Structure formats: C-alpha cells, structure tokens
Short mmCIF file of C-alpha atoms in Angstrom, two decimals:
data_model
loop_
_atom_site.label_atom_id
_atom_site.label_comp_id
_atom_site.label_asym_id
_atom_site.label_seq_id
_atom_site.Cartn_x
_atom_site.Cartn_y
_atom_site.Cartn_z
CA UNK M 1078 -25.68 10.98 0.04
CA UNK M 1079 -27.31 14.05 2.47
CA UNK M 1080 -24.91 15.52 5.09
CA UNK M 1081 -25.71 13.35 8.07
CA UNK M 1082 -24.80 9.98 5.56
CA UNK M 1083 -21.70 11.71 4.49
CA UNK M 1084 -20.77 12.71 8.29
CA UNK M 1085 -21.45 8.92 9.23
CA UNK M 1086 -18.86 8.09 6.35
CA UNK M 1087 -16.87 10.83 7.66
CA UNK M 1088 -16.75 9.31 11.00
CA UNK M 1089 -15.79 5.99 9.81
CA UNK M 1090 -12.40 7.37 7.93
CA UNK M 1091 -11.73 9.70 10.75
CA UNK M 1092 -11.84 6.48 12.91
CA UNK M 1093 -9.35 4.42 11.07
CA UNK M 1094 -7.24 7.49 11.00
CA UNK M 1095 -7.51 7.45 14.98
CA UNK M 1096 -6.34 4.03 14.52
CA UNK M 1097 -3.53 4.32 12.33
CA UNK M 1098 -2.08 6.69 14.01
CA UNK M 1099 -2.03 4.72 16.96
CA UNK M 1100 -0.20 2.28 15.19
CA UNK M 1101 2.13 4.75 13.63
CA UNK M 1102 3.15 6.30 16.87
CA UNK M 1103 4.35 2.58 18.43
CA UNK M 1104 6.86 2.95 15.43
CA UNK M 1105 10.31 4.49 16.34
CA UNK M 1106 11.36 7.09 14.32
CA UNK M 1107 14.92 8.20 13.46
CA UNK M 1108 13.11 12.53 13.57
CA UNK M 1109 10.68 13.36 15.14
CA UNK M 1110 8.45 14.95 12.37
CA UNK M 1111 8.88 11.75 10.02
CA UNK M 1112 6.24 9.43 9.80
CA UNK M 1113 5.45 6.11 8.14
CA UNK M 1114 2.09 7.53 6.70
CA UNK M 1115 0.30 4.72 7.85
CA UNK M 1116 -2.75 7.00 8.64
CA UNK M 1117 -2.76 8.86 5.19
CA UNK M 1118 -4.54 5.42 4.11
CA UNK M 1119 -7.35 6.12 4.77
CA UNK M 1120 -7.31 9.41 3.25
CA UNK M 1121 -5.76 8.10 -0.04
CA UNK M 1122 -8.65 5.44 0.08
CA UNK M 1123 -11.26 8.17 0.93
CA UNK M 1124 -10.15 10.07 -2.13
CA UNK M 1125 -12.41 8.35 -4.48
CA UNK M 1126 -15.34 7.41 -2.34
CA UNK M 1127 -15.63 11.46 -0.82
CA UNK M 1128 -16.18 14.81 -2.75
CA UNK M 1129 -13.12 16.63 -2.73
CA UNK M 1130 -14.70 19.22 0.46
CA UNK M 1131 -14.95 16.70 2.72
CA UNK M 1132 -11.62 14.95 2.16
CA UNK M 1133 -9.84 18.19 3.23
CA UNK M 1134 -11.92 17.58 6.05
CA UNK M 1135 -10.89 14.43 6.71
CA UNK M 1136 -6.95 15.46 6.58
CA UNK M 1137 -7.21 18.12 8.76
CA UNK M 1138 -8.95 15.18 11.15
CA UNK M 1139 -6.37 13.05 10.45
CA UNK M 1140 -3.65 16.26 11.22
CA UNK M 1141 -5.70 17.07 14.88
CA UNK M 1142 -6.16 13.41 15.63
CA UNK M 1143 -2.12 12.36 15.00
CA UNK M 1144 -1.17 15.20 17.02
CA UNK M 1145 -3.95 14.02 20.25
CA UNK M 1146 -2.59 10.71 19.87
CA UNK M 1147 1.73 11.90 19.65
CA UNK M 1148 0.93 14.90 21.92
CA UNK M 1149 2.46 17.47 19.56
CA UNK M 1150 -0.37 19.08 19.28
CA UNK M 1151 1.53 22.04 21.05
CA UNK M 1152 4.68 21.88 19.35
CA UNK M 1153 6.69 22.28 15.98
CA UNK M 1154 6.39 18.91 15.23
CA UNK M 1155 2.57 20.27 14.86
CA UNK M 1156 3.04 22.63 12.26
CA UNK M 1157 5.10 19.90 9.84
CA UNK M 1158 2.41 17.51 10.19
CA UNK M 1159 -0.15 20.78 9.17
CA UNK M 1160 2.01 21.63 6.29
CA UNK M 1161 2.98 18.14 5.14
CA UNK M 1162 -0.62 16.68 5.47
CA UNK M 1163 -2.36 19.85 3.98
CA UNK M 1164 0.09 19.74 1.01
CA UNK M 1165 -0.31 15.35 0.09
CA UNK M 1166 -4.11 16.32 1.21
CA UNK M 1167 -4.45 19.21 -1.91
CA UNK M 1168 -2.00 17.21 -4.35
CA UNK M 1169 -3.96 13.95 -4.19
CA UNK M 1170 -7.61 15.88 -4.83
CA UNK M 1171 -6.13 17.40 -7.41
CA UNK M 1172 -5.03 14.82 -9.42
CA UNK M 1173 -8.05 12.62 -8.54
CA UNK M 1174 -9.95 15.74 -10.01
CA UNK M 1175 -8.10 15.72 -13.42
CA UNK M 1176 -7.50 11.52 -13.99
CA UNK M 1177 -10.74 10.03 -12.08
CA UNK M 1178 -12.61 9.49 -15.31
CA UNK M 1179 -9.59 7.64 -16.59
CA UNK M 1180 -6.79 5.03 -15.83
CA UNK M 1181 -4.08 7.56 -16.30
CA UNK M 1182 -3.33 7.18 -12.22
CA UNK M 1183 -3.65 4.70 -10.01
CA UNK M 1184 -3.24 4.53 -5.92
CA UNK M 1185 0.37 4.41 -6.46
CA UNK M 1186 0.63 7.24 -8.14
CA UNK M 1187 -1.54 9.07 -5.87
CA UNK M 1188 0.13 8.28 -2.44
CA UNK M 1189 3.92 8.42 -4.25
CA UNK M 1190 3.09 12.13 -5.40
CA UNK M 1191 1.23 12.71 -1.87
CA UNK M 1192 4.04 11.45 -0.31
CA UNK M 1193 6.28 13.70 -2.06
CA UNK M 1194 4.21 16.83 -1.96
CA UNK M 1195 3.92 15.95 1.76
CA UNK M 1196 8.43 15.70 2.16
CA UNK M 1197 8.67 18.84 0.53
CA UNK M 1198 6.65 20.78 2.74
CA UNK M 1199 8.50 19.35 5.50
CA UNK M 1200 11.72 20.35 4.25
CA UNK M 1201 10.92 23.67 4.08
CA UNK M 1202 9.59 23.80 7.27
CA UNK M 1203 12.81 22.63 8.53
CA UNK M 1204 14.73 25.01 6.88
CA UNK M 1205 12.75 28.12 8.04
CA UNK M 1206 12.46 26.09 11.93
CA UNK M 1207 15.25 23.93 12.43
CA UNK M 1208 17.90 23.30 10.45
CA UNK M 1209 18.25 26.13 8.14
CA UNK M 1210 20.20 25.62 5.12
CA UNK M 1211 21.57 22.54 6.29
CA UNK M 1212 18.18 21.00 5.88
CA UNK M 1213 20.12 19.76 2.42
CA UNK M 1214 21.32 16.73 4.04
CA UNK M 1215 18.06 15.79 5.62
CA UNK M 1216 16.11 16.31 2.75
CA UNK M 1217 17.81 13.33 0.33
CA UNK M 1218 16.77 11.02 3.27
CA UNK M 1219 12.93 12.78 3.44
CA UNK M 1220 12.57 12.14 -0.26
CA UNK M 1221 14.23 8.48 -0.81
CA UNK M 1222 12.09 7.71 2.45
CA UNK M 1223 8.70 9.12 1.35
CA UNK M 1224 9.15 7.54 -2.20
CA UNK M 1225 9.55 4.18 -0.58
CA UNK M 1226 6.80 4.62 1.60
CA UNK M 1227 4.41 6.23 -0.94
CA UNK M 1228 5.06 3.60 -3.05
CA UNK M 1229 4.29 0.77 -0.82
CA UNK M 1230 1.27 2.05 0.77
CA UNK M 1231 0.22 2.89 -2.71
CA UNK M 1232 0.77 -0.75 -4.00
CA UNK M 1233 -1.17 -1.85 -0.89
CA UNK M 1234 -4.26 0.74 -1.54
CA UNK M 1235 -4.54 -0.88 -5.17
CA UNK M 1236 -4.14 -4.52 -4.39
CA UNK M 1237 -7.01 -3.91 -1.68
CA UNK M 1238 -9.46 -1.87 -3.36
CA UNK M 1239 -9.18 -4.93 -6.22
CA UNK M 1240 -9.77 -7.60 -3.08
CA UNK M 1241 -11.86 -5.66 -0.34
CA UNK M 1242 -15.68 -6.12 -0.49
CA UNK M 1243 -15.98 -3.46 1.87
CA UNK M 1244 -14.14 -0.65 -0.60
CA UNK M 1245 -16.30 -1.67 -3.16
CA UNK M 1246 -19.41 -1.11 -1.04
CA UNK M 1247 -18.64 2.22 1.32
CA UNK M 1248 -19.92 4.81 -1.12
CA UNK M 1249 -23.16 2.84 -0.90
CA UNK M 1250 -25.62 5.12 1.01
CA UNK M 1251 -24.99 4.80 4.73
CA UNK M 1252 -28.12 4.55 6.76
CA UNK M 1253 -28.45 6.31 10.57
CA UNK M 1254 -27.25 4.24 13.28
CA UNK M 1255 -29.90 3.61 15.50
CA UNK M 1256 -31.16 5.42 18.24
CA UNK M 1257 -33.79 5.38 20.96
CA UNK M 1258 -35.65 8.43 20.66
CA UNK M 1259 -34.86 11.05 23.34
CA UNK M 1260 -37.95 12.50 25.06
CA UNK M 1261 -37.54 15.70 27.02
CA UNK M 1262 -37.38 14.32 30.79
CA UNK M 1263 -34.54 12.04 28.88
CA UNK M 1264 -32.33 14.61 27.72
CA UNK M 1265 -31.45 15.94 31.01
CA UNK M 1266 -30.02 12.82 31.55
CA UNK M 1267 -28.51 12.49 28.56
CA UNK M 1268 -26.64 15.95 28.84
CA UNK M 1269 -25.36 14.72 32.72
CA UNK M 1270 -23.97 11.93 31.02
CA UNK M 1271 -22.22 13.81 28.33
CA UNK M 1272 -20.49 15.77 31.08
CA UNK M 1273 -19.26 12.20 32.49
CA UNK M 1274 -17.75 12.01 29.06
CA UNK M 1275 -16.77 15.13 28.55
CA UNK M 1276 -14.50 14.95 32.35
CA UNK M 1277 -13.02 11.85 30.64
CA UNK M 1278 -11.28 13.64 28.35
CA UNK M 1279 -9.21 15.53 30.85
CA UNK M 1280 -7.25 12.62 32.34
CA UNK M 1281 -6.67 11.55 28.66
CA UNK M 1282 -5.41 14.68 28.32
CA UNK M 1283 -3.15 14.23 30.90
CA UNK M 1284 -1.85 10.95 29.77
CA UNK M 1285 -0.88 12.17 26.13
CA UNK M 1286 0.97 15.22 27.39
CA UNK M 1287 2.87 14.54 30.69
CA UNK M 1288 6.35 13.31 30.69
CA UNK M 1289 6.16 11.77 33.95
CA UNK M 1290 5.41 8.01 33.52
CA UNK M 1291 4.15 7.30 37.11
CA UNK M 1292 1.29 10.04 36.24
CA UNK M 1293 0.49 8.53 33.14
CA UNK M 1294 0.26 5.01 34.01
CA UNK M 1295 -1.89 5.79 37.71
CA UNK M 1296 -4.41 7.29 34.44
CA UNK M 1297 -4.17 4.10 32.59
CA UNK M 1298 -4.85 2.40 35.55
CA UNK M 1299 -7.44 4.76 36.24
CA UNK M 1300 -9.57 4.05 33.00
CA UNK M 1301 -8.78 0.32 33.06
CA UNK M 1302 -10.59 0.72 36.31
CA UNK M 1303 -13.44 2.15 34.80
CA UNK M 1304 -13.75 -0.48 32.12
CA UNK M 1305 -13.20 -3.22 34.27
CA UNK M 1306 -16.43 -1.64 36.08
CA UNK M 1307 -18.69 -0.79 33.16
CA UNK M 1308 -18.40 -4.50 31.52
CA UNK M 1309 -18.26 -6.33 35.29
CA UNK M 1310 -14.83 -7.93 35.08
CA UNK M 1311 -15.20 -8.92 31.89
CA UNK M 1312 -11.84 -7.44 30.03
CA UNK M 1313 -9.27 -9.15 28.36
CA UNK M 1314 -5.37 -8.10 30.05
CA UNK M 1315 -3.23 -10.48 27.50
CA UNK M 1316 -3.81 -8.12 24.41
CA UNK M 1317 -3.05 -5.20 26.25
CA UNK M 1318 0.24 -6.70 27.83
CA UNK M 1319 1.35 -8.25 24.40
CA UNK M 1320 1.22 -4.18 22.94
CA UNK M 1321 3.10 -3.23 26.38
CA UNK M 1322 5.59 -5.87 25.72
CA UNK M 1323 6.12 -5.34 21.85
CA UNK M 1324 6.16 -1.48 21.48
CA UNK M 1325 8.74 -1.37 24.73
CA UNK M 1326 10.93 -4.29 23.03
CA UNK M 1327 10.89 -2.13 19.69
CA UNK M 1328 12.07 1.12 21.28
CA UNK M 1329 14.66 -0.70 23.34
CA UNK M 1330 16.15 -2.13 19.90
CA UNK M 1331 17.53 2.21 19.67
CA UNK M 1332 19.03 2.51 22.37
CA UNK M 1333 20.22 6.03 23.86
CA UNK M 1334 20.77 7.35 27.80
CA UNK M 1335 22.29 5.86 30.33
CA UNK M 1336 22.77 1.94 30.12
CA UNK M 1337 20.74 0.18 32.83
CA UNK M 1338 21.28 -3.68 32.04
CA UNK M 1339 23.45 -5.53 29.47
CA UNK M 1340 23.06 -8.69 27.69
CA UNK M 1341 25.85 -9.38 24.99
CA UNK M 1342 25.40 -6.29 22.69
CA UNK M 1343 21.86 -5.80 24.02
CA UNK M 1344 21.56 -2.61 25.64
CA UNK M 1345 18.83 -1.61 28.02
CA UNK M 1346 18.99 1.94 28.64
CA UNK M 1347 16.95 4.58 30.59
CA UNK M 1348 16.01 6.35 27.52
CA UNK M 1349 14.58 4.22 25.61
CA UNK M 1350 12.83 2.10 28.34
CA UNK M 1351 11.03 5.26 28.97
CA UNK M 1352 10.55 5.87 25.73
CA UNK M 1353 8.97 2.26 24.96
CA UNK M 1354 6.71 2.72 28.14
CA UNK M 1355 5.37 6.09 27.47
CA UNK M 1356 4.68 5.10 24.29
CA UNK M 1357 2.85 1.73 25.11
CA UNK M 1358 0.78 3.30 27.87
CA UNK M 1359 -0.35 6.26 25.17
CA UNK M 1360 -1.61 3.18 22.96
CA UNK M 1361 -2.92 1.02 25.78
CA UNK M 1362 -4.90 4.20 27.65
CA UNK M 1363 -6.59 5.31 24.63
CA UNK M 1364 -8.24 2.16 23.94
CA UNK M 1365 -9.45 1.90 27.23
CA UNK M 1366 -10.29 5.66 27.44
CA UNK M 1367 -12.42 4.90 24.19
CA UNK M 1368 -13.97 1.92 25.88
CA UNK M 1369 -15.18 4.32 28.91
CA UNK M 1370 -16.54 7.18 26.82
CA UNK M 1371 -18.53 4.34 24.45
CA UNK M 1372 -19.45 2.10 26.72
CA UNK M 1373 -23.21 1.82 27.52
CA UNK M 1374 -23.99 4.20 24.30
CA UNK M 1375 -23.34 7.54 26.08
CA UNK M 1376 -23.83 9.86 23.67
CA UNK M 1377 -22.25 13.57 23.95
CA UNK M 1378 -24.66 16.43 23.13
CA UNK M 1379 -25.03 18.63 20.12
CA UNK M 1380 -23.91 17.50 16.50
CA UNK M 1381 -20.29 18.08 17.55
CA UNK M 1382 -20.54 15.27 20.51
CA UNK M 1383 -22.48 12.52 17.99
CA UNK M 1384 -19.57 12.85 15.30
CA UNK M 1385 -16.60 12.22 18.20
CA UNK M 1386 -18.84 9.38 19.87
CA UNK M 1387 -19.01 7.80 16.80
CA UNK M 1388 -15.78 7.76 16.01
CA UNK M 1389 -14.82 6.71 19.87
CA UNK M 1390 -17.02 4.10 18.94
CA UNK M 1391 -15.34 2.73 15.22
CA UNK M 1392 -11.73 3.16 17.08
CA UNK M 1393 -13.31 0.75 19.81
CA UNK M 1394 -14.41 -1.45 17.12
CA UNK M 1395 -11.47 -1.44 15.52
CA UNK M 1396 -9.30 -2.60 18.56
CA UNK M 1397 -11.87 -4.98 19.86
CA UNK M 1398 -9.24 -7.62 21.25
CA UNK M 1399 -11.63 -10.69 20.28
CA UNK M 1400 -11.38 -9.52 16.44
CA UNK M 1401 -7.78 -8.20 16.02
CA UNK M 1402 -6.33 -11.09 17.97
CA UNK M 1403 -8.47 -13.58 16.05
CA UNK M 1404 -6.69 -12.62 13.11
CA UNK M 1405 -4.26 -15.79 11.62
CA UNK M 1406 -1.42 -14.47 9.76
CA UNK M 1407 -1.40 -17.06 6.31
CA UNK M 1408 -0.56 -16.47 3.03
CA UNK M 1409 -3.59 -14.57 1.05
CA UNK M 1410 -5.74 -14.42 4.14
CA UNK M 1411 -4.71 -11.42 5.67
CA UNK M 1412 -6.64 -8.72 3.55
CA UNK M 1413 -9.46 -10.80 3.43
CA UNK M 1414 -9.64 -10.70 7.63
CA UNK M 1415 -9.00 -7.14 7.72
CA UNK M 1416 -11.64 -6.88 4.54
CA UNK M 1417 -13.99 -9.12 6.73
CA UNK M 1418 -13.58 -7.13 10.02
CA UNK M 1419 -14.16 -3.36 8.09
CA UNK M 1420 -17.18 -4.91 6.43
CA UNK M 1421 -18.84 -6.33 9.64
CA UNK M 1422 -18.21 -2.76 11.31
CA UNK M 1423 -19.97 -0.80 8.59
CA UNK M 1424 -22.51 -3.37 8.46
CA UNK M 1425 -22.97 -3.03 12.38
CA UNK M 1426 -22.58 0.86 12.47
CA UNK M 1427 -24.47 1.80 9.05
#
C-alpha cells in the first residue's frame, strides 16, 4: 500500500476506536482510570494488518480520541491512559515482530500480555500520582481485572479473525474514496465550509467538558437541530432515547449522593442520575455532532481535515441507527452481522 491507502486504513481503525470508546465510556467503572479495553480491539486487530509505525499511530489515536470522548483529556486520568496505552501499544508490536512468522502467539496472547503491560504502567502511575505506596492494594485488582479482560477480548479477536470476511480482506489495497474534483472558484467554497465544520467542534467541545448538564444537553439539542435540518426531518429519536434510557439505568444500578426516590432497595440518587445523564448525552451528542460535520460531504481542508472527516464519517457509519438496530441477537449470528456491517462500510468507503 502507498501512504494515502494506508491513511484510508488508518482512518478506518481510528474510527472504530472512536466508536469503542464510546461504548466503553457508557460502562461504569469502579476508578476512574480503569477501562474495559473495548477500544484496544481494534488496535490488537490492526496489529497484523499495519506495519508496526503506523500502529503506534493508531494508539496514540486511540489515547487522544478516548480522552475527547471521557473529557480527560486535561486531567491525570490522561496521563494513565498515555502510559497504559503506549506500554500494551509497544508490547503487542513487539511480540507480533518476533512470533508473526509462526503460531507461537495467538490474539490471546497478544491482548493478555497488552493488557498486562498496559496495568502495570498504571500502577505505577498511581503510585508516583495518587496513591503512593498504597497503590499495593489496588494493583491485585488492576492485574486479576486486566487478565480477565485481556483474555476475553483476546478469545474474541481469534474467534473473529477465523469468522470475519472483512479481517480477511482489509489488508487488501484500499482504493481512494471518491471525490468530485475541486476547481479553483470551488475551493473557496469548500474552505467556507470547512470553517462551518471547524465552529462545530467548539460546542462539542463544550459538551464533553462542562459539568453542568443543562449546558450540555441545550448543545445536544443544538446539533439534533442541525441534523434534523440537514436530512429534512428525516431522523430516527427511538435509538437515541433507548441509549438515554440504558446508559442512565446502568449508572443508577451504583448508586452514591443524596437519595432522590426509593423503590424497595432501588435507590435513585442525585449522583448517579447525573452521572447516567451526562454520560448518555456525551454518547448521544457525538453521534449527532458527527452527523452535522459529515453530512452533505463537507470536507475540511488540508490533509489534516480529510483524515478527521473520514473518520467523522466511519463513526457515522458505524452508528447508523437503521444498521445497528437491525441487528437480531441469535445464537451464531451475531459476528456474522457485525462481520456483514464492517464489510459493507469498507466496501462503501474503499
């Protein structure tokens, strides 16, 4: 592949980390700085499809784009995720490197030592930052959890690169996506548009870092607005209330703050309610943020603004209501949907 095929593959992993970590951050977590590691798929999967250069790349994507999504990008919780990431990142090129001409290693193996590598660098992080030499009693819980977790997203990674079609065909040559030729009286307009996009961003900004709910739902009313304009009225509500409903139901299940309503043991409380609503609106505002700076093909200028529309455009893709909600949970059909849906983007984007 030449650079602009490998950036279009690029593009494509950095969008399904966008997406997993989407996901991710609807999970509650007992600390802040522990993760699932639901969006270090794509990087474990990347590993043998990418040369080893432009998987670093990808993880320190996947580290900027987990910390836009959480809105840590400011804070400690930053500079785990940085050391964790960058530490699984190096240990699973590097064993790639030495076993990828032989079965020695599988996925498991890969994510279970990422996983690791990633928990220790955490831990000392915490002792240096927060909990000093206490960090001892945390860090049994860091490793027991990030074995587990290694170990199942590992076990998934191998039964889907035996199933998916999709795996099997990605490090086939991607081809340009198309685009109408830009002739000088049309890149002035193109450039006022990327401006339009560009402004976008700042209100997004807004909604992933203010702790005020009232600001950051007027914002996700704000783009829903703007999407309910660009496609005419034509925008599906029930998906979008169905993630409201579910992520605010899961953080209400830990409860903490002052008790608001009870039911039996059921506990509403402030906290968490808040909690479960800033976290839903994060999820549901970024989609439609994404659907505002793709829609109509706006493209942003320079090399920079192509690589972030395309992967606006993949993480629109990838939560297009009609597919994701099409999905029918049955025995042995799941992969094969999710297979299905990955290979109709690439064969729509490349």
């Amino acid at each position: 592949m030449n650079s602009k095929q490998r950036l279009n593959q690029l593009s494509f992993f950095s969008a399904l980390c966008l997406f997993l970590s989407a996901v991710e951050y609807a999970i509650p977590k007992p600390m802040p700085f522990m993760r699932v590691g639901l969006a270090n798929l794509p990087v474990l999967m990347a590993v043998k499809k990418m040369p080893a250069r432009w998987v670093l790349v990808l993880v320190m994507l996947k580290i900027l784009l987990q910390a836009f999504i959480s809105g840590t990008l400011f804070s400690y919780v930053f500079l785990f995720s940085l050391a964790g990431s960058m530490a699984s990142g190096i240990i699973i090129i590097l064993l790639n490197c030495i076993f990828n001409k032989t079965d020695m290693i599988s996925f498991i193996g890969l994510s279970v030592a990422g996983s690791l590598a990633n928990n220790a660098a955490q831990i000392v992080c915490a002792k240096f930052i927060m909990f000093g030499d206490n960090v001892r009693y945390v860090a049994p819980l860091l490793l027991i959890s990030g074995f587990v977790t290694g170990l199942l997203l590992g076990i998934f990674a191998n039964i889907f690169e035996q199933e998916s079609y999709w795996y099997a065909e990605c490090s086939e040559e991607f081809s340009e996506i198309s685009m109408q030729p830009v002739t000088e009286c049309d890149k002035k307009s193109l450039y006022y548009k990327g401006l339009v996009v560009i402004l976008l961003f700042i209100p997004c900004f807004f909604m992933l870092y203010t702790d005020i709910l009232i600001i950051e739902w007027c914002i996700v009313a704000f783009f829903f607005i703007l999407v309910l304009i660009s496609r005419k009225g034509k925008v599906r509500i029930l998906p979008s209330v169905i993630v409201i409903c579910s992520v605010t139901l899961l953080a209400l299940l830990s409860p903490y703050g002052k008790v608001l309503m009870e039911a039996g043991r059921f506990k509403i409380t402030e906290g968490a309610l808040k909690n479960g609503l800033k976290r839903s609106g994060v999820l549901v505002g970024m989609v439609f943020a994404s659907r505002c700076i793709v829609s109509r093909n706006v493209a942003l200028p320079g090399k920079a603004g192509c690589f972030i529309s395309k992967v606006f455009f993949l993480f629109d893709s990838l939560t297009s209501a009609g597919k994701l909600s099409g999905m029918k949970v049955r025995k042995g059909s799941v992969l094969k949907q999710l297979d299905a849906h990955l290979m109709e983007m690439y064969k729509l984007t490349f």
